[in-house]
Structures are given as C-alpha cells and as structure tokens.
C-alpha cells in the first residue's frame, strides 16, 4: 500500500493543466500530416547543419590532438552525435569505458602518496555535493510530502543503519598504508591526523544525512540521487560530481586489496607483472559486480554488515584482547569486550534482517513528486516564494 502511494502522482490543478498542455503543444505539436521534405532533402539539411562554419577549425583540432588521436576523436564525436541509439547510452558501457580509461590507470600506482592530490579533489567534490543537497533541502523539500513516522525516535531497522554508517566511516584498512606514507610517522602525528580527519568527516556526514533525510523523509532511497528528478539540472551535476569521487576513491581501496593479496600469497612483494595482473583482477571483479547490479542500498547494507562491522568493531578489539596482558575483567578489556560483543550482534542480526527485509530500490524510476509543473521550482537555486 505504501509503495503504491509513493508512486501515485497527484492530479494537477486546471491552471497547471493548461500550462502543461500549452508547453506540450509547443514542444511536441501533434501532426496529422507529414512535411514537404523527402529523405534526401532532410538529409541535406542535417549535413548542412553539421558541416557549417565549424568545419574550418577541424584541421587545427588535428594539430591540437595529434593526427591519429584526432581522427579517433572525430569519429567518436560523430558517434556520440547519432543520439540515443548508440552504445554510450548504456550504463554498462559507460562503466566499462570509465574503468578502463580512468580507474584502472590510477589503480596501477605503486605509491599511495601519489593519490594525495586526487583525494583532495575528491574532498572538494564531496563538499560540492553537500552544498547541492543543502540547496535542494530548501527548494525541493517543501514539495515532498512528509511521511507520518518521519520523526519517530527509533525504528526496528537501526541495526541495518549501523552497518551502513560503519561502511561510511570505515578507514581501518587504509591506516597502515597511509601511516607508512607519512614523512614523520610518529604516534603524535598519526593521532592528530586521525582525530582531525574523523571530526571533519563526522561534520560533513551529519550535514549530508540530515539535509538528505529532511528533504525526503520516508521516501529516502538507498542512493539519495534516486530521489531527485531526472530533469533537475543541479542534481544531475551532483550525480556527475559523485561519479567522479567514486572514480577517485576506488584506487585507494584497490591499493589496500592488492597489499593484502601481496602479503598473504606473495610474501609482501609483487613483481611488475604480478602487480599489473593483481590490479586488473581486482578492478575486473569490482566492475563486474557493478555491471550486473544497480541497487545501491542493499550493497551498502551488506558491505557494512559483512565488511565494515568486522573492521570497525570485531577485528581491532579481538586483536587487543588477544595481545592484552591484563585480566579479562580489567576496565580496558571490559570496554573492548563490550565493543566486540556489539559488533558480533550487529553483524549477525543485521545480516539476517537484510536478507529477510531487503531495502526497496527504485531502479531509476521517477519519484511521484516529479510532475511537470514543478520543474520551474526545483530548477531554481533559491527557495520558492
């Protein structure tokens, strides 16, 4: 019943209906009779519109790009201009192209310090995304009806939420590599870095979570960008920024995975051939999963429950208890034991709840509040009066 309510679109008012009808008539006026152009005539018009004044600059474009690459780029641009029937409109093709052109080359670096500038760019883009979400809280939020249980204190799916939050904050697997990349790897420097970094990440995360939820409340999807309307230009730019941040973040995760594989199977060192081979395999496995599945919510939940929870709660405390020389009832051991118990509980119960009650996924469907006469409102960067 709730799902049905979410997808229903309210009927527009007569004034809005007239406005919509007029707009539709201007854009796609129904025609009962064909025009006067035959196929060759229409083709001549299209060719003339393409080969116009811009053709004079094409030789210079060959100079700028390099002749062989220039030819390939010219063919590529022409292919993209064919419109919606080309392969580049398919999600899988876009993922493959981006992975091969950007993600794989950055993942092949051997020194994680070289990704510092990339990480800084990713942080800037994350800030841009946060600003976009905050803007849409004021411009789109008033148009989205609030659900009845929007402000209830606690819900039964809180354990699944812990998994998603743990996934958002997990950084333990990167710690050794980042610590080793410091010019002065001291405990005081590392402590300063971790406290400042986690505090800043918490500030950004709280703002993002609050603004996103306040905008959509009970209609919030696992991927917040699924909630925004397709022709929302600002949200589309946010989607682009998020895609770039994923491209820039993946190489760091690839570093860790490759390091673990090297330590477990190759005594900590990889030859150049093995380095490339392991990197390609890791990237290929991750890309394959993204090609066959497009529902982000359940992926975040499962990753949080099965990966992040052990890394955050279970493994560190278990190692501490194993190495501790104090008795089990010592205060430090009691705290570690409590965290370990909570981690095991969250992992077990969260996994069962995720399987029994999987998160709904829109699979790219338009939300019910994205009806045409709101376009002028949510494409404004200022709150509607």
Short mmCIF file of C-alpha atoms in Angstrom, two decimals:
data_model
loop_
_atom_site.label_atom_id
_atom_site.label_comp_id
_atom_site.label_asym_id
_atom_site.label_seq_id
_atom_site.Cartn_x
_atom_site.Cartn_y
_atom_site.Cartn_z
CA UNK A 1 0.00 0.00 0.00
CA UNK A 2 2.85 2.36 0.90
CA UNK A 3 4.66 1.59 -2.35
CA UNK A 4 1.51 2.33 -4.30
CA UNK A 5 1.13 5.66 -2.52
CA UNK A 6 4.72 6.58 -3.26
CA UNK A 7 4.36 6.12 -6.99
CA UNK A 8 0.99 7.89 -7.37
CA UNK A 9 1.16 11.33 -8.87
CA UNK A 10 -1.31 13.97 -7.64
CA UNK A 11 -3.61 15.44 -10.24
CA UNK A 12 -2.52 18.92 -11.39
CA UNK A 13 -4.82 21.90 -11.00
CA UNK A 14 -6.70 23.25 -14.08
CA UNK A 15 -4.29 26.18 -14.38
CA UNK A 16 -1.32 23.89 -14.27
CA UNK A 17 -3.07 21.55 -16.73
CA UNK A 18 -3.46 24.40 -19.24
CA UNK A 19 0.15 25.43 -18.75
CA UNK A 20 1.31 21.84 -19.25
CA UNK A 21 -0.86 21.38 -22.32
CA UNK A 22 0.50 24.60 -23.88
CA UNK A 23 4.07 23.56 -23.17
CA UNK A 24 3.47 20.13 -24.64
CA UNK A 25 1.91 21.66 -27.73
CA UNK A 26 4.93 23.91 -28.26
CA UNK A 27 7.45 21.12 -27.80
CA UNK A 28 5.76 18.20 -29.49
CA UNK A 29 2.86 19.53 -31.55
CA UNK A 30 0.73 16.66 -32.86
CA UNK A 31 0.86 16.41 -36.61
CA UNK A 32 -1.78 14.87 -38.80
CA UNK A 33 0.15 15.48 -41.99
CA UNK A 34 3.78 14.97 -42.92
CA UNK A 35 6.08 17.76 -44.03
CA UNK A 36 7.35 18.50 -47.52
CA UNK A 37 10.89 17.08 -47.21
CA UNK A 38 11.74 13.71 -48.70
CA UNK A 39 14.59 11.65 -47.20
CA UNK A 40 17.39 13.16 -49.35
CA UNK A 41 16.16 16.70 -48.65
CA UNK A 42 16.04 16.08 -44.89
CA UNK A 43 19.49 14.51 -45.08
CA UNK A 44 20.89 17.55 -46.91
CA UNK A 45 19.54 19.80 -44.14
CA UNK A 46 21.14 17.70 -41.42
CA UNK A 47 24.50 17.57 -43.22
CA UNK A 48 24.40 21.31 -43.86
CA UNK A 49 23.71 21.99 -40.18
CA UNK A 50 26.74 19.86 -39.24
CA UNK A 51 29.23 20.92 -41.92
CA UNK A 52 28.92 24.62 -41.35
CA UNK A 53 31.30 27.21 -40.01
CA UNK A 54 32.80 24.75 -37.53
CA UNK A 55 34.45 22.68 -40.25
CA UNK A 56 37.08 25.35 -40.79
CA UNK A 57 38.59 24.61 -37.38
CA UNK A 58 38.88 20.83 -37.79
CA UNK A 59 42.44 20.85 -39.20
CA UNK A 60 43.50 22.84 -36.15
CA UNK A 61 41.84 20.22 -33.93
CA UNK A 62 44.09 17.61 -35.61
CA UNK A 63 47.09 19.73 -34.63
CA UNK A 64 45.89 20.07 -31.05
CA UNK A 65 45.05 16.39 -30.51
CA UNK A 66 47.67 14.70 -32.66
CA UNK A 67 46.71 13.32 -36.05
CA UNK A 68 45.93 9.65 -35.19
CA UNK A 69 44.13 10.56 -31.95
CA UNK A 70 42.38 13.43 -33.73
CA UNK A 71 40.86 11.05 -36.27
CA UNK A 72 39.68 8.73 -33.49
CA UNK A 73 38.21 11.63 -31.54
CA UNK A 74 36.43 12.92 -34.63
CA UNK A 75 34.85 9.51 -35.21
CA UNK A 76 33.94 9.32 -31.51
CA UNK A 77 32.25 12.72 -31.50
CA UNK A 78 30.29 11.76 -34.61
CA UNK A 79 29.25 8.50 -32.99
CA UNK A 80 28.03 10.25 -29.85
CA UNK A 81 26.01 12.73 -32.02
CA UNK A 82 23.94 9.88 -33.51
CA UNK A 83 21.74 10.26 -30.49
CA UNK A 84 20.02 7.76 -28.18
CA UNK A 85 20.71 4.67 -30.29
CA UNK A 86 24.47 4.47 -29.64
CA UNK A 87 26.17 2.20 -27.12
CA UNK A 88 27.30 5.08 -24.89
CA UNK A 89 23.77 5.46 -23.56
CA UNK A 90 24.01 2.08 -21.83
CA UNK A 91 25.03 2.10 -18.18
CA UNK A 92 27.29 -0.95 -18.57
CA UNK A 93 29.23 0.56 -21.47
CA UNK A 94 29.81 3.81 -19.56
CA UNK A 95 31.09 1.90 -16.53
CA UNK A 96 33.47 -0.15 -18.66
CA UNK A 97 34.82 2.89 -20.50
CA UNK A 98 35.39 4.90 -17.32
CA UNK A 99 37.02 1.93 -15.60
CA UNK A 100 39.45 1.32 -18.45
CA UNK A 101 40.28 4.98 -19.11
CA UNK A 102 40.46 6.37 -15.56
CA UNK A 103 40.08 3.89 -12.71
CA UNK A 104 42.50 1.20 -13.87
CA UNK A 105 45.43 3.54 -14.67
CA UNK A 106 45.17 5.26 -11.26
CA UNK A 107 44.91 1.90 -9.53
CA UNK A 108 48.22 0.81 -11.07
CA UNK A 109 50.22 3.33 -8.99
CA UNK A 110 52.62 1.71 -6.52
CA UNK A 111 52.94 4.69 -4.16
CA UNK A 112 49.75 5.70 -2.34
CA UNK A 113 51.23 9.16 -1.67
CA UNK A 114 50.70 9.96 -5.35
CA UNK A 115 46.94 9.85 -4.75
CA UNK A 116 47.01 12.72 -2.24
CA UNK A 117 46.02 15.34 -4.84
CA UNK A 118 43.36 13.01 -6.18
CA UNK A 119 41.94 12.61 -2.67
CA UNK A 120 41.91 16.39 -2.21
CA UNK A 121 39.92 16.81 -5.43
CA UNK A 122 37.53 14.13 -4.20
CA UNK A 123 37.05 16.04 -0.94
CA UNK A 124 36.29 19.24 -2.86
CA UNK A 125 33.69 17.43 -4.97
CA UNK A 126 32.15 15.93 -1.84
CA UNK A 127 31.76 19.46 -0.48
CA UNK A 128 30.05 20.50 -3.73
CA UNK A 129 27.65 17.55 -3.40
CA UNK A 130 26.89 18.59 0.17
CA UNK A 131 26.08 22.14 -0.95
CA UNK A 132 23.75 20.78 -3.66
CA UNK A 133 21.91 18.59 -1.14
CA UNK A 134 21.54 21.57 1.20
CA UNK A 135 20.17 23.76 -1.61
CA UNK A 136 17.63 21.12 -2.57
CA UNK A 137 16.51 20.85 1.06
CA UNK A 138 15.11 24.36 0.76
CA UNK A 139 13.90 24.24 -2.86
CA UNK A 140 12.65 20.67 -3.29
CA UNK A 141 11.92 19.75 0.33
CA UNK A 142 8.67 21.78 0.59
CA UNK A 143 7.31 19.95 -2.48
CA UNK A 144 7.80 16.47 -1.00
CA UNK A 145 5.08 15.41 1.48
CA UNK A 146 6.41 14.27 4.85
CA UNK A 147 5.66 10.73 5.97
CA UNK A 148 3.79 10.07 9.21
CA UNK A 149 6.62 8.32 11.05
CA UNK A 150 9.30 10.73 9.84
CA UNK A 151 10.38 11.95 13.28
CA UNK A 152 9.94 8.81 15.39
CA UNK A 153 12.84 8.36 17.85
CA UNK A 154 13.84 4.76 16.99
CA UNK A 155 12.93 2.11 14.43
CA UNK A 156 13.50 -1.63 14.18
CA UNK A 157 15.94 -1.31 11.27
CA UNK A 158 18.50 0.55 13.38
CA UNK A 159 20.94 -2.37 13.22
CA UNK A 160 20.95 -2.23 9.41
CA UNK A 161 21.58 1.50 9.72
CA UNK A 162 24.65 0.78 11.87
CA UNK A 163 26.03 -1.33 9.02
CA UNK A 164 25.62 1.50 6.50
CA UNK A 165 27.16 4.02 8.91
CA UNK A 166 30.07 1.70 9.62
CA UNK A 167 30.70 1.37 5.90
CA UNK A 168 30.70 5.16 5.57
CA UNK A 169 33.29 5.57 8.33
CA UNK A 170 35.48 2.52 7.81
CA UNK A 171 39.06 3.55 7.14
CA UNK A 172 40.96 0.96 9.16
CA UNK A 173 42.08 -0.99 6.11
CA UNK A 174 43.86 2.11 4.78
CA UNK A 175 45.53 3.03 8.06
CA UNK A 176 48.82 1.16 7.68
CA UNK A 177 49.41 2.37 4.14
CA UNK A 178 48.62 5.99 4.97
CA UNK A 179 50.68 5.85 8.16
CA UNK A 180 53.62 4.45 6.21
CA UNK A 181 53.35 7.26 3.66
CA UNK A 182 54.00 9.95 6.32
CA UNK A 183 57.31 11.79 6.22
CA UNK A 184 57.40 11.61 10.02
CA UNK A 185 55.41 8.50 11.01
CA UNK A 186 55.06 9.21 14.73
CA UNK A 187 52.16 8.34 17.00
CA UNK A 188 51.53 12.00 17.81
CA UNK A 189 51.30 12.93 14.11
CA UNK A 190 49.07 9.95 13.42
CA UNK A 191 46.81 10.77 16.36
CA UNK A 192 46.46 14.35 15.16
CA UNK A 193 45.61 13.22 11.62
CA UNK A 194 43.01 10.66 12.72
CA UNK A 195 41.22 12.97 15.15
CA UNK A 196 41.01 15.90 12.74
CA UNK A 197 40.04 13.67 9.80
CA UNK A 198 37.31 11.78 11.66
CA UNK A 199 35.92 15.00 13.12
CA UNK A 200 35.73 16.67 9.72
CA UNK A 201 34.19 13.53 8.21
CA UNK A 202 31.61 13.45 11.01
CA UNK A 203 30.68 17.09 10.40
CA UNK A 204 30.19 16.52 6.66
CA UNK A 205 28.32 13.24 7.24
CA UNK A 206 25.88 14.74 9.76
CA UNK A 207 25.09 17.67 7.46
CA UNK A 208 24.61 15.38 4.47
CA UNK A 209 22.48 12.84 6.37
CA UNK A 210 20.26 15.46 7.99
CA UNK A 211 19.68 17.52 4.82
CA UNK A 212 19.01 14.45 2.69
CA UNK A 213 16.58 12.92 5.16
CA UNK A 214 14.76 16.18 5.96
CA UNK A 215 14.14 16.65 2.23
CA UNK A 216 12.60 13.21 1.53
CA UNK A 217 11.92 11.63 5.00
CA UNK A 218 10.24 8.24 4.48
CA UNK A 219 10.74 8.34 0.71
CA UNK A 220 14.55 8.40 1.02
CA UNK A 221 16.19 5.85 -1.28
CA UNK A 222 19.41 3.90 -0.68
CA UNK A 223 21.00 6.16 -3.30
CA UNK A 224 19.94 9.71 -2.43
CA UNK A 225 20.31 10.81 -6.06
CA UNK A 226 17.48 8.42 -6.99
CA UNK A 227 15.19 10.79 -5.10
CA UNK A 228 15.93 13.79 -7.30
CA UNK A 229 14.04 14.35 -10.53
CA UNK A 230 15.66 13.45 -13.83
CA UNK A 231 15.46 16.93 -15.29
CA UNK A 232 16.83 18.58 -12.15
CA UNK A 233 19.97 20.17 -13.60
CA UNK A 234 21.60 20.87 -10.24
CA UNK A 235 21.06 17.29 -9.06
CA UNK A 236 22.43 16.00 -12.36
CA UNK A 237 25.60 17.98 -11.73
CA UNK A 238 25.70 16.44 -8.27
CA UNK A 239 25.45 12.98 -9.80
CA UNK A 240 28.40 13.83 -12.04
CA UNK A 241 30.45 15.02 -9.06
CA UNK A 242 29.60 11.86 -7.14
CA UNK A 243 30.65 9.70 -10.07
CA UNK A 244 33.99 11.49 -10.19
CA UNK A 245 34.52 11.00 -6.44
CA UNK A 246 33.94 7.26 -6.84
CA UNK A 247 36.49 7.15 -9.67
CA UNK A 248 39.00 8.99 -7.47
CA UNK A 249 38.29 6.91 -4.34
CA UNK A 250 38.45 3.43 -5.88
CA UNK A 251 42.26 3.41 -6.45
CA UNK A 252 42.86 3.81 -2.70
CA UNK A 253 40.69 0.78 -1.98
CA UNK A 254 42.48 -1.11 -4.72
CA UNK A 255 45.82 -0.31 -3.03
CA UNK A 256 44.66 -1.99 0.18
CA UNK A 257 43.25 -5.07 -1.54
CA UNK A 258 46.43 -5.51 -3.57
CA UNK A 259 48.57 -5.09 -0.45
CA UNK A 260 46.62 -7.79 1.39
CA UNK A 261 46.91 -10.18 -1.54
CA UNK A 262 50.65 -9.48 -1.78
CA UNK A 263 51.18 -10.14 1.94
CA UNK A 264 49.08 -13.31 2.04
CA UNK A 265 50.12 -15.01 -1.18
CA UNK A 266 53.40 -13.40 -2.36
CA UNK A 267 55.38 -12.66 0.82
CA UNK A 268 54.65 -8.94 0.60
CA UNK A 269 56.30 -8.18 -2.76
CA UNK A 270 54.90 -8.19 -6.28
CA UNK A 271 56.84 -8.16 -9.50
CA UNK A 272 55.72 -5.71 -12.16
CA UNK A 273 53.79 -8.42 -14.00
CA UNK A 274 52.09 -9.64 -10.81
CA UNK A 275 51.36 -6.04 -9.79
CA UNK A 276 49.53 -5.40 -13.05
CA UNK A 277 47.79 -8.80 -13.02
CA UNK A 278 46.50 -8.48 -9.46
CA UNK A 279 45.33 -4.91 -10.09
CA UNK A 280 43.47 -5.91 -13.26
CA UNK A 281 41.78 -8.82 -11.45
CA UNK A 282 40.69 -6.65 -8.51
CA UNK A 283 39.32 -3.94 -10.80
CA UNK A 284 37.62 -6.54 -13.03
CA UNK A 285 35.85 -8.23 -10.11
CA UNK A 286 34.56 -4.93 -8.69
CA UNK A 287 33.48 -3.73 -12.14
CA UNK A 288 31.67 -7.00 -12.89
CA UNK A 289 29.55 -6.64 -9.76
CA UNK A 290 28.64 -3.06 -10.65
CA UNK A 291 27.65 -4.13 -14.16
CA UNK A 292 25.09 -6.72 -13.04
CA UNK A 293 23.55 -4.91 -10.07
CA UNK A 294 22.25 -1.34 -9.79
CA UNK A 295 20.59 -1.25 -6.35
CA UNK A 296 22.97 0.64 -4.08
CA UNK A 297 21.06 0.37 -0.80
CA UNK A 298 21.38 -3.37 -0.23
CA UNK A 299 25.01 -3.27 -1.42
CA UNK A 300 25.80 -0.67 1.25
CA UNK A 301 23.98 -2.70 3.89
CA UNK A 302 25.73 -5.98 3.07
CA UNK A 303 29.14 -4.31 2.78
CA UNK A 304 28.55 -2.56 6.07
CA UNK A 305 27.39 -5.68 7.88
CA UNK A 306 29.89 -8.18 6.45
CA UNK A 307 32.95 -5.97 5.89
CA UNK A 308 32.81 -2.69 7.78
CA UNK A 309 31.42 -4.08 11.03
CA UNK A 310 34.25 -6.63 11.47
CA UNK A 311 36.84 -3.97 10.57
CA UNK A 312 35.39 -1.37 12.93
CA UNK A 313 34.10 -3.42 15.87
CA UNK A 314 35.33 -7.02 15.83
CA UNK A 315 38.88 -7.38 14.50
CA UNK A 316 40.55 -4.45 16.37
CA UNK A 317 39.02 -5.39 19.72
CA UNK A 318 39.73 -9.10 19.24
CA UNK A 319 43.38 -8.30 18.49
CA UNK A 320 43.59 -6.02 21.52
CA UNK A 321 42.13 -8.68 23.82
CA UNK A 322 44.48 -11.30 22.39
CA UNK A 323 47.57 -9.15 22.99
CA UNK A 324 46.50 -7.63 26.29
CA UNK A 325 48.40 -8.74 29.39
CA UNK A 326 45.65 -7.53 31.73
CA UNK A 327 42.99 -9.75 33.24
CA UNK A 328 39.71 -10.13 31.38
CA UNK A 329 37.87 -8.03 33.98
CA UNK A 330 40.21 -5.04 33.62
CA UNK A 331 38.39 -1.84 32.60
CA UNK A 332 40.13 -1.62 29.23
CA UNK A 333 39.35 -5.24 28.49
CA UNK A 334 35.74 -4.84 29.55
CA UNK A 335 35.24 -1.98 27.11
CA UNK A 336 36.91 -3.93 24.30
CA UNK A 337 34.83 -7.00 25.16
CA UNK A 338 31.65 -4.94 25.07
CA UNK A 339 32.54 -3.46 21.66
CA UNK A 340 33.38 -6.96 20.38
CA UNK A 341 30.02 -8.31 21.59
CA UNK A 342 28.13 -5.43 20.00
CA UNK A 343 29.99 -5.99 16.73
CA UNK A 344 29.13 -9.68 16.61
CA UNK A 345 25.49 -8.88 17.42
CA UNK A 346 25.26 -6.17 14.75
CA UNK A 347 26.88 -8.41 12.15
CA UNK A 348 24.64 -11.42 12.86
CA UNK A 349 21.30 -9.69 13.35
CA UNK A 350 21.97 -7.15 10.61
CA UNK A 351 22.73 -9.85 8.05
CA UNK A 352 19.54 -11.75 8.89
CA UNK A 353 17.41 -8.59 8.71
CA UNK A 354 18.99 -7.54 5.41
CA UNK A 355 18.16 -10.92 3.86
CA UNK A 356 14.64 -11.12 5.31
CA UNK A 357 13.76 -7.45 4.75
CA UNK A 358 15.80 -6.19 1.79
CA UNK A 359 15.71 -2.48 1.09
CA UNK A 360 13.43 -1.29 -1.69
CA UNK A 361 15.10 0.01 -4.82
CA UNK A 362 13.60 2.36 -7.41
CA UNK A 363 15.90 1.11 -10.23
CA UNK A 364 15.93 4.58 -11.75
CA UNK A 365 12.15 5.13 -11.76
CA UNK A 366 10.91 8.69 -11.43
CA UNK A 367 9.55 9.60 -8.00
CA UNK A 368 5.89 10.57 -7.76
CA UNK A 369 6.56 14.20 -6.83
CA UNK A 370 8.48 14.87 -10.06
CA UNK A 371 5.43 16.00 -12.04
CA UNK A 372 5.92 18.54 -14.85
CA UNK A 373 4.55 21.75 -13.33
CA UNK A 374 7.15 21.64 -10.55
CA UNK A 375 10.05 21.90 -12.99
CA UNK A 376 10.40 25.66 -12.64
CA UNK A 377 10.56 25.31 -8.86
CA UNK A 378 13.17 22.59 -8.40
CA UNK A 379 15.38 24.05 -11.13
CA UNK A 380 15.68 27.24 -9.11
CA UNK A 381 18.59 27.60 -6.74
CA UNK A 382 16.52 29.85 -4.48
CA UNK A 383 13.66 28.75 -2.19
CA UNK A 384 10.19 29.15 -3.81
CA UNK A 385 8.16 32.05 -2.50
#
